[in-house]
PDB file of C-alpha atoms in Angstrom:
ATOM      1  CA  ALA A   1       0.102   0.107   0.022  1.00 71.00           C
ATOM      2  CA  GLN A   2       1.132   3.535  -0.633  1.00 80.00           C
ATOM      3  CA  THR A   3       2.403   5.564   2.234  1.00 91.00           C
ATOM      4  CA  VAL A   4       2.767   9.283   2.689  1.00 96.00           C
ATOM      5  CA  THR A   5       5.206  10.668   5.170  1.00 96.00           C
ATOM      6  CA  GLN A   6       5.403  14.233   6.463  1.00 97.00           C
ATOM      7  CA  SER A   7       8.494  14.220   8.719  1.00 95.00           C
ATOM      8  CA  GLN A   8       7.789  17.800  10.160  1.00 96.00           C
ATOM      9  CA  PRO A   9       5.239  17.625  12.861  1.00 95.00           C
ATOM     10  CA  GLU A  10       5.385  21.301  13.435  1.00 97.00           C
ATOM     11  CA  MET A  11       6.900  24.349  11.764  1.00 97.00           C
ATOM     12  CA  SER A  12       6.829  28.097  12.311  1.00 97.00           C
ATOM     13  CA  VAL A  13       7.546  31.015   9.923  1.00 97.00           C
ATOM     14  CA  GLN A  14       7.431  34.845  10.374  1.00 98.00           C
ATOM     15  CA  GLU A  15       4.756  36.755   8.533  1.00 97.00           C
ATOM     16  CA  ALA A  16       5.910  37.663   5.037  1.00 97.00           C
ATOM     17  CA  GLU A  17       8.615  35.026   4.891  1.00 98.00           C
ATOM     18  CA  THR A  18       8.805  31.875   2.879  1.00 98.00           C
ATOM     19  CA  VAL A  19       8.439  28.416   4.363  1.00 98.00           C
ATOM     20  CA  THR A  20       8.592  24.808   2.784  1.00 98.00           C
ATOM     21  CA  LEU A  21       6.747  21.957   4.004  1.00 98.00           C
ATOM     22  CA  SER A  22       8.131  18.413   3.185  1.00 98.00           C
ATOM     23  CA  CYS A  23       6.276  15.309   1.917  1.00 98.00           C
ATOM     24  CA  THR A  24       7.552  11.937   0.766  1.00 97.00           C
ATOM     25  CA  TYR A  25       5.525   9.058  -0.578  1.00 97.00           C
ATOM     26  CA  ASP A  26       6.223   5.362  -1.378  1.00 95.00           C
ATOM     27  CA  THR A  27       4.641   3.811  -4.474  1.00 92.00           C
ATOM     28  CA  SER A  28       5.425   1.348  -7.206  1.00 90.00           C
ATOM     29  CA  GLU A  29       3.061   3.165  -9.560  1.00 88.00           C
ATOM     30  CA  SER A  30       3.694   5.621 -12.231  1.00 86.00           C
ATOM     31  CA  ASN A  31       0.329   7.434 -12.569  1.00 88.00           C
ATOM     32  CA  TYR A  32      -0.956   9.129  -9.683  1.00 91.00           C
ATOM     33  CA  TYR A  33      -2.075  12.402  -8.112  1.00 92.00           C
ATOM     34  CA  LEU A  34      -0.648  14.419  -5.289  1.00 95.00           C
ATOM     35  CA  PHE A  35      -2.452  17.039  -3.282  1.00 96.00           C
ATOM     36  CA  TRP A  36      -1.772  19.390  -0.489  1.00 97.00           C
ATOM     37  CA  TYR A  37      -4.788  20.160   1.817  1.00 97.00           C
ATOM     38  CA  LYS A  38      -5.024  22.844   4.568  1.00 97.00           C
ATOM     39  CA  GLN A  39      -7.004  22.473   7.781  1.00 96.00           C
ATOM     40  CA  PRO A  40      -7.394  25.775   9.731  1.00 95.00           C
ATOM     41  CA  PRO A  41      -8.643  25.817  13.265  1.00 91.00           C
ATOM     42  CA  SER A  42     -12.180  25.790  11.796  1.00 90.00           C
ATOM     43  CA  ARG A  43     -11.433  22.091  10.881  1.00 91.00           C
ATOM     44  CA  GLN A  44     -12.476  22.446   7.278  1.00 91.00           C
ATOM     45  CA  MET A  45     -10.308  20.573   4.816  1.00 94.00           C
ATOM     46  CA  ILE A  46      -9.418  22.972   1.921  1.00 94.00           C
ATOM     47  CA  LEU A  47      -7.567  21.811  -1.312  1.00 94.00           C
ATOM     48  CA  VAL A  48      -4.525  24.052  -1.741  1.00 96.00           C
ATOM     49  CA  ILE A  49      -2.775  22.418  -4.765  1.00 96.00           C
ATOM     50  CA  ARG A  50      -2.856  19.484  -6.919  1.00 94.00           C
ATOM     51  CA  GLN A  51      -0.217  17.671  -9.122  1.00 95.00           C
ATOM     52  CA  GLU A  52      -0.650  15.057 -11.757  1.00 92.00           C
ATOM     53  CA  ALA A  53       2.471  12.749 -11.752  1.00 91.00           C
ATOM     54  CA  TYR A  54       2.701  12.670 -15.672  1.00 90.00           C
ATOM     55  CA  LYS A  55       3.179  16.525 -15.646  1.00 89.00           C
ATOM     56  CA  GLN A  56       6.820  17.704 -15.321  1.00 85.00           C
ATOM     57  CA  GLN A  57       5.865  21.315 -14.592  1.00 92.00           C
ATOM     58  CA  ASN A  58       5.416  22.053 -10.982  1.00 95.00           C
ATOM     59  CA  ALA A  59       1.857  23.261 -10.024  1.00 94.00           C
ATOM     60  CA  THR A  60       1.354  26.724  -8.584  1.00 94.00           C
ATOM     61  CA  GLU A  61      -1.526  28.570  -7.084  1.00 94.00           C
ATOM     62  CA  ASN A  62      -0.824  32.185  -6.215  1.00 95.00           C
ATOM     63  CA  ARG A  63       1.540  32.145  -3.131  1.00 97.00           C
ATOM     64  CA  PHE A  64       1.488  28.317  -3.099  1.00 97.00           C
ATOM     65  CA  SER A  65       3.746  26.234  -5.289  1.00 97.00           C
ATOM     66  CA  VAL A  66       5.212  22.668  -5.250  1.00 97.00           C
ATOM     67  CA  ASN A  67       8.473  21.076  -5.796  1.00 97.00           C
ATOM     68  CA  PHE A  68       7.624  17.632  -7.337  1.00 96.00           C
ATOM     69  CA  GLN A  69      10.510  15.293  -7.656  1.00 95.00           C
ATOM     70  CA  LYS A  70       9.133  12.080  -8.996  1.00 94.00           C
ATOM     71  CA  ALA A  71      12.312   9.977  -9.062  1.00 93.00           C
ATOM     72  CA  ALA A  72      12.931  10.938  -5.351  1.00 95.00           C
ATOM     73  CA  LYS A  73       9.149  10.556  -4.520  1.00 96.00           C
ATOM     74  CA  SER A  74       9.044  13.948  -2.902  1.00 97.00           C
ATOM     75  CA  PHE A  75       6.312  16.545  -3.220  1.00 97.00           C
ATOM     76  CA  SER A  76       7.086  19.681  -1.059  1.00 98.00           C
ATOM     77  CA  LEU A  77       4.790  22.759  -0.602  1.00 98.00           C
ATOM     78  CA  LYS A  78       6.285  26.235  -0.742  1.00 98.00           C
ATOM     79  CA  ILE A  79       4.358  29.132   0.844  1.00 98.00           C
ATOM     80  CA  SER A  80       5.674  32.471  -0.210  1.00 98.00           C
ATOM     81  CA  ASP A  81       4.745  35.771   1.668  1.00 97.00           C
ATOM     82  CA  SER A  82       3.385  33.913   4.510  1.00 98.00           C
ATOM     83  CA  GLN A  83       0.242  35.459   5.900  1.00 97.00           C
ATOM     84  CA  LEU A  84      -1.491  34.938   9.426  1.00 97.00           C
ATOM     85  CA  GLY A  85      -4.362  33.340   7.754  1.00 96.00           C
ATOM     86  CA  ASP A  86      -1.826  30.461   6.546  1.00 97.00           C
ATOM     87  CA  THR A  87      -1.596  29.097  10.243  1.00 97.00           C
ATOM     88  CA  ALA A  88      -3.188  25.810   9.854  1.00 97.00           C
ATOM     89  CA  MET A  89      -2.556  21.932   9.662  1.00 97.00           C
ATOM     90  CA  TYR A  90      -1.158  21.002   6.199  1.00 98.00           C
ATOM     91  CA  PHE A  91      -1.760  17.367   4.900  1.00 97.00           C
ATOM     92  CA  CYS A  92      -0.094  15.896   1.915  1.00 97.00           C
ATOM     93  CA  ALA A  93      -2.084  13.268   0.016  1.00 95.00           C
ATOM     94  CA  PHE A  94      -1.467  10.592  -2.666  1.00 94.00           C
ATOM     95  CA  MET A  95      -4.015   9.219  -4.958  1.00 90.00           C
ATOM     96  CA  SER A  96      -3.543   6.234  -7.631  1.00 85.00           C
ATOM     97  CA  ARG A  97      -4.936   6.619 -10.924  1.00 80.00           C
ATOM     98  CA  ASN A  98      -5.363   2.729 -10.817  1.00 75.00           C
ATOM     99  CA  ASN A  99      -7.420   2.996  -7.619  1.00 71.00           C
ATOM    100  CA  ASN A 100      -8.713   6.473  -7.651  1.00 65.00           C
ATOM    101  CA  ASN A 101     -10.986   5.866  -4.516  1.00 72.00           C
ATOM    102  CA  ASP A 102      -8.070   5.231  -2.250  1.00 78.00           C
ATOM    103  CA  MET A 103      -6.477   8.508  -1.152  1.00 87.00           C
ATOM    104  CA  ARG A 104      -3.752   8.271   1.478  1.00 92.00           C
ATOM    105  CA  PHE A 105      -2.882  11.127   3.723  1.00 94.00           C
ATOM    106  CA  GLY A 106       0.228  11.952   5.574  1.00 95.00           C
ATOM    107  CA  ALA A 107       0.026  12.616   9.397  1.00 95.00           C
ATOM    108  CA  GLY A 108       0.145  16.473   8.816  1.00 96.00           C
ATOM    109  CA  THR A 109       2.361  19.498   9.643  1.00 97.00           C
ATOM    110  CA  ARG A 110       1.135  22.086  12.011  1.00 97.00           C
ATOM    111  CA  LEU A 111       2.262  25.504  10.552  1.00 98.00           C
ATOM    112  CA  THR A 112       2.110  28.653  12.742  1.00 97.00           C
ATOM    113  CA  VAL A 113       2.664  32.027  11.034  1.00 97.00           C
ATOM    114  CA  LYS A 114       4.031  34.497  13.592  1.00 97.00           C
ATOM    115  CA  PRO A 115       3.475  38.198  13.469  1.00 95.00           C
TER     116      PRO A 115
ATOM    117  CA  ASP B   1     -17.807  25.877  -1.517  1.00 54.00           C
ATOM    118  CA  ALA B   2     -19.085  22.384  -2.328  1.00 63.00           C
ATOM    119  CA  GLY B   3     -22.603  21.843  -1.001  1.00 92.00           C
ATOM    120  CA  ILE B   4     -21.852  19.248   1.652  1.00 95.00           C
ATOM    121  CA  THR B   5     -23.560  19.006   5.043  1.00 96.00           C
ATOM    122  CA  GLN B   6     -22.730  16.586   7.673  1.00 97.00           C
ATOM    123  CA  SER B   7     -25.004  16.111  10.703  1.00 96.00           C
ATOM    124  CA  PRO B   8     -24.566  15.933  13.496  1.00 96.00           C
ATOM    125  CA  ARG B   9     -21.662  18.311  14.058  1.00 95.00           C
ATOM    126  CA  HIS B  10     -21.028  17.096  17.579  1.00 96.00           C
ATOM    127  CA  LYS B  11     -22.236  13.908  19.206  1.00 97.00           C
ATOM    128  CA  VAL B  12     -21.371  12.223  22.618  1.00 97.00           C
ATOM    129  CA  THR B  13     -22.689   8.926  23.244  1.00 95.00           C
ATOM    130  CA  GLU B  14     -21.820   5.782  25.415  1.00 96.00           C
ATOM    131  CA  THR B  15     -20.093   2.569  24.472  1.00 96.00           C
ATOM    132  CA  GLY B  16     -22.356  -0.046  22.866  1.00 96.00           C
ATOM    133  CA  THR B  17     -25.039   2.237  21.453  1.00 95.00           C
ATOM    134  CA  PRO B  18     -25.577   2.603  17.734  1.00 95.00           C
ATOM    135  CA  VAL B  19     -24.705   5.717  15.999  1.00 97.00           C
ATOM    136  CA  THR B  20     -25.479   7.094  12.478  1.00 98.00           C
ATOM    137  CA  LEU B  21     -23.637  10.003  10.973  1.00 98.00           C
ATOM    138  CA  ARG B  22     -25.238  11.559   7.874  1.00 98.00           C
ATOM    139  CA  CYS B  23     -23.509  13.234   4.840  1.00 98.00           C
ATOM    140  CA  HIS B  24     -25.825  15.178   2.390  1.00 98.00           C
ATOM    141  CA  GLN B  25     -24.536  16.687  -0.872  1.00 97.00           C
ATOM    142  CA  THR B  26     -26.178  18.942  -3.338  1.00 96.00           C
ATOM    143  CA  GLU B  27     -23.667  18.594  -6.031  1.00 93.00           C
ATOM    144  CA  ASN B  28     -25.068  15.485  -7.616  1.00 93.00           C
ATOM    145  CA  HIS B  29     -21.638  13.952  -7.494  1.00 93.00           C
ATOM    146  CA  ARG B  30     -21.157  10.332  -7.970  1.00 91.00           C
ATOM    147  CA  TYR B  31     -18.395   9.477  -5.583  1.00 92.00           C
ATOM    148  CA  MET B  32     -18.899   9.854  -1.639  1.00 94.00           C
ATOM    149  CA  TYR B  33     -16.437   9.003   0.976  1.00 95.00           C
ATOM    150  CA  TRP B  34     -16.191   8.679   4.853  1.00 97.00           C
ATOM    151  CA  TYR B  35     -12.819   9.263   6.617  1.00 97.00           C
ATOM    152  CA  ARG B  36     -11.874   9.447  10.293  1.00 97.00           C
ATOM    153  CA  GLN B  37      -9.017  11.839  11.321  1.00 96.00           C
ATOM    154  CA  ASP B  38      -7.053  10.954  14.375  1.00 94.00           C
ATOM    155  CA  PRO B  39      -3.745  12.641  15.747  1.00 87.00           C
ATOM    156  CA  GLY B  40      -0.768  11.280  13.990  1.00 84.00           C
ATOM    157  CA  HIS B  41      -2.653   9.486  11.312  1.00 85.00           C
ATOM    158  CA  GLY B  42      -3.997  12.244   9.156  1.00 90.00           C
ATOM    159  CA  LEU B  43      -7.138  11.021   7.436  1.00 94.00           C
ATOM    160  CA  ARG B  44      -7.975   7.470   6.878  1.00 94.00           C
ATOM    161  CA  LEU B  45     -10.545   6.098   4.487  1.00 94.00           C
ATOM    162  CA  ILE B  46     -13.429   4.040   6.186  1.00 96.00           C
ATOM    163  CA  HIS B  47     -15.747   3.374   3.263  1.00 95.00           C
ATOM    164  CA  TYR B  48     -16.793   4.896  -0.085  1.00 93.00           C
ATOM    165  CA  SER B  49     -19.691   4.918  -2.663  1.00 94.00           C
ATOM    166  CA  TYR B  50     -19.339   5.005  -6.417  1.00 90.00           C
ATOM    167  CA  GLY B  51     -23.139   5.250  -6.841  1.00 91.00           C
ATOM    168  CA  VAL B  52     -26.506   4.507  -5.299  1.00 93.00           C
ATOM    169  CA  LYS B  53     -26.255   1.253  -3.533  1.00 91.00           C
ATOM    170  CA  ASP B  54     -22.700   0.757  -4.520  1.00 93.00           C
ATOM    171  CA  THR B  55     -20.276   0.902  -1.737  1.00 94.00           C
ATOM    172  CA  ASP B  56     -16.807  -0.599  -0.885  1.00 92.00           C
ATOM    173  CA  LYS B  57     -14.449  -0.915   2.014  1.00 92.00           C
ATOM    174  CA  GLY B  58     -11.570   1.455   2.887  1.00 91.00           C
ATOM    175  CA  GLU B  59      -8.464   1.146   4.987  1.00 89.00           C
ATOM    176  CA  VAL B  60     -10.255   1.117   8.426  1.00 94.00           C
ATOM    177  CA  SER B  61     -13.698  -0.325   7.664  1.00 95.00           C
ATOM    178  CA  ASP B  62     -13.950  -2.765  10.666  1.00 95.00           C
ATOM    179  CA  GLY B  63     -16.807  -1.703  12.929  1.00 95.00           C
ATOM    180  CA  TYR B  64     -18.389   0.472  10.327  1.00 97.00           C
ATOM    181  CA  SER B  65     -21.057   0.178   7.788  1.00 97.00           C
ATOM    182  CA  VAL B  66     -22.517   2.349   5.225  1.00 97.00           C
ATOM    183  CA  SER B  67     -25.593   3.052   2.989  1.00 97.00           C
ATOM    184  CA  ARG B  68     -26.401   4.999   0.100  1.00 97.00           C
ATOM    185  CA  SER B  69     -30.056   4.944  -1.045  1.00 95.00           C
ATOM    186  CA  LYS B  70     -29.968   8.251  -2.767  1.00 95.00           C
ATOM    187  CA  THR B  71     -27.405  10.091  -4.650  1.00 95.00           C
ATOM    188  CA  GLU B  72     -27.283  12.898  -2.129  1.00 96.00           C
ATOM    189  CA  ASP B  73     -27.143  10.902   1.060  1.00 97.00           C
ATOM    190  CA  PHE B  74     -24.426   8.762   2.520  1.00 98.00           C
ATOM    191  CA  LEU B  75     -24.748   7.283   5.836  1.00 98.00           C
ATOM    192  CA  LEU B  76     -22.229   5.945   8.176  1.00 98.00           C
ATOM    193  CA  THR B  77     -23.274   3.664  11.049  1.00 98.00           C
ATOM    194  CA  LEU B  78     -21.491   2.407  14.023  1.00 97.00           C
ATOM    195  CA  GLU B  79     -23.548  -0.682  15.110  1.00 92.00           C
ATOM    196  CA  SER B  80     -22.122  -0.827  18.639  1.00 95.00           C
ATOM    197  CA  ALA B  81     -19.835   2.050  19.177  1.00 95.00           C
ATOM    198  CA  THR B  82     -16.560   1.607  21.022  1.00 96.00           C
ATOM    199  CA  SER B  83     -14.215   4.018  22.821  1.00 96.00           C
ATOM    200  CA  SER B  84     -11.678   3.447  19.836  1.00 96.00           C
ATOM    201  CA  GLN B  85     -14.126   5.164  17.449  1.00 97.00           C
ATOM    202  CA  THR B  86     -13.897   8.421  19.233  1.00 97.00           C
ATOM    203  CA  SER B  87     -12.635  10.586  16.375  1.00 97.00           C
ATOM    204  CA  VAL B  88     -13.490  13.401  13.912  1.00 97.00           C
ATOM    205  CA  TYR B  89     -15.418  11.959  10.852  1.00 98.00           C
ATOM    206  CA  PHE B  90     -15.231  13.696   7.563  1.00 97.00           C
ATOM    207  CA  CYS B  91     -17.479  13.147   4.403  1.00 97.00           C
ATOM    208  CA  ALA B  92     -15.964  14.068   1.059  1.00 95.00           C
ATOM    209  CA  ILE B  93     -17.406  14.010  -2.498  1.00 94.00           C
ATOM    210  CA  SER B  94     -15.919  13.987  -5.960  1.00 89.00           C
ATOM    211  CA  GLY B  95     -17.546  14.179  -9.369  1.00 82.00           C
ATOM    212  CA  TRP B  96     -15.265  11.583 -10.962  1.00 74.00           C
ATOM    213  CA  GLY B  97     -12.972   9.336  -9.186  1.00 63.00           C
ATOM    214  CA  ASP B  98      -9.828  11.207 -10.241  1.00 70.00           C
ATOM    215  CA  GLN B  99     -11.093  14.599  -9.309  1.00 80.00           C
ATOM    216  CA  PRO B 100     -10.075  16.339  -6.101  1.00 85.00           C
ATOM    217  CA  GLN B 101     -12.313  15.328  -3.193  1.00 90.00           C
ATOM    218  CA  HIS B 102     -14.029  18.366  -1.438  1.00 92.00           C
ATOM    219  CA  PHE B 103     -14.785  17.766   2.299  1.00 95.00           C
ATOM    220  CA  GLY B 104     -17.670  18.675   4.737  1.00 95.00           C
ATOM    221  CA  ASP B 105     -17.020  20.363   7.836  1.00 94.00           C
ATOM    222  CA  GLY B 106     -16.706  17.110  10.014  1.00 96.00           C
ATOM    223  CA  THR B 107     -18.507  15.533  12.871  1.00 97.00           C
ATOM    224  CA  ARG B 108     -16.754  15.404  16.404  1.00 96.00           C
ATOM    225  CA  LEU B 109     -17.884  11.940  17.969  1.00 97.00           C
ATOM    226  CA  SER B 110     -17.108  11.103  21.359  1.00 97.00           C
ATOM    227  CA  ILE B 111     -17.815   7.724  22.830  1.00 97.00           C
ATOM    228  CA  LEU B 112     -17.645   7.371  26.648  1.00 94.00           C
TER     229      LEU B 112
END
């Protein structure tokens, strides 16, 4: 089974600075999707960004971008110009194209943005 | 925001009692999912549905059952709740299996 590892349980960053959250995954498949979800204190799960494994170009969404290294099975999230509203739990997730009903999540990284 | 409503939002109950959580969607999406969230584990899939009356097990299905009699409703039942099932439960939906899943606001379930 695929596994997703987030090795940083907690991180902090100063407002307006840049922070990178790490994620690695283990799979034998070549076709899959990767996601980052944000969970603020309100408990909502909010999709931040999505990456298809067959695309070499790294996905970006405004201040959020990823560094997708397929050979290394690494999928890090970079948040630029951090804002107080970015304070949240961040979850990395993997979904196989062969079994796209089985999405696996990492344990999460708690990010605190400090004023 | 995706039209997903989970009910109840909070519930406290006793060991051995039956519990049913409801997920209602207004998006007419085909796929619906139930997850549980526990510290140190992220979210883990309990059951999912790929159509009316079509369901299948996920990673942590023991002790749970589901039903989907209408496109818009997906029910999660704990036949005899145990303290290990204390958790936050999330429902998610997607239009097609490879589309991003969108989540409801969660139900916090405490079993004493």
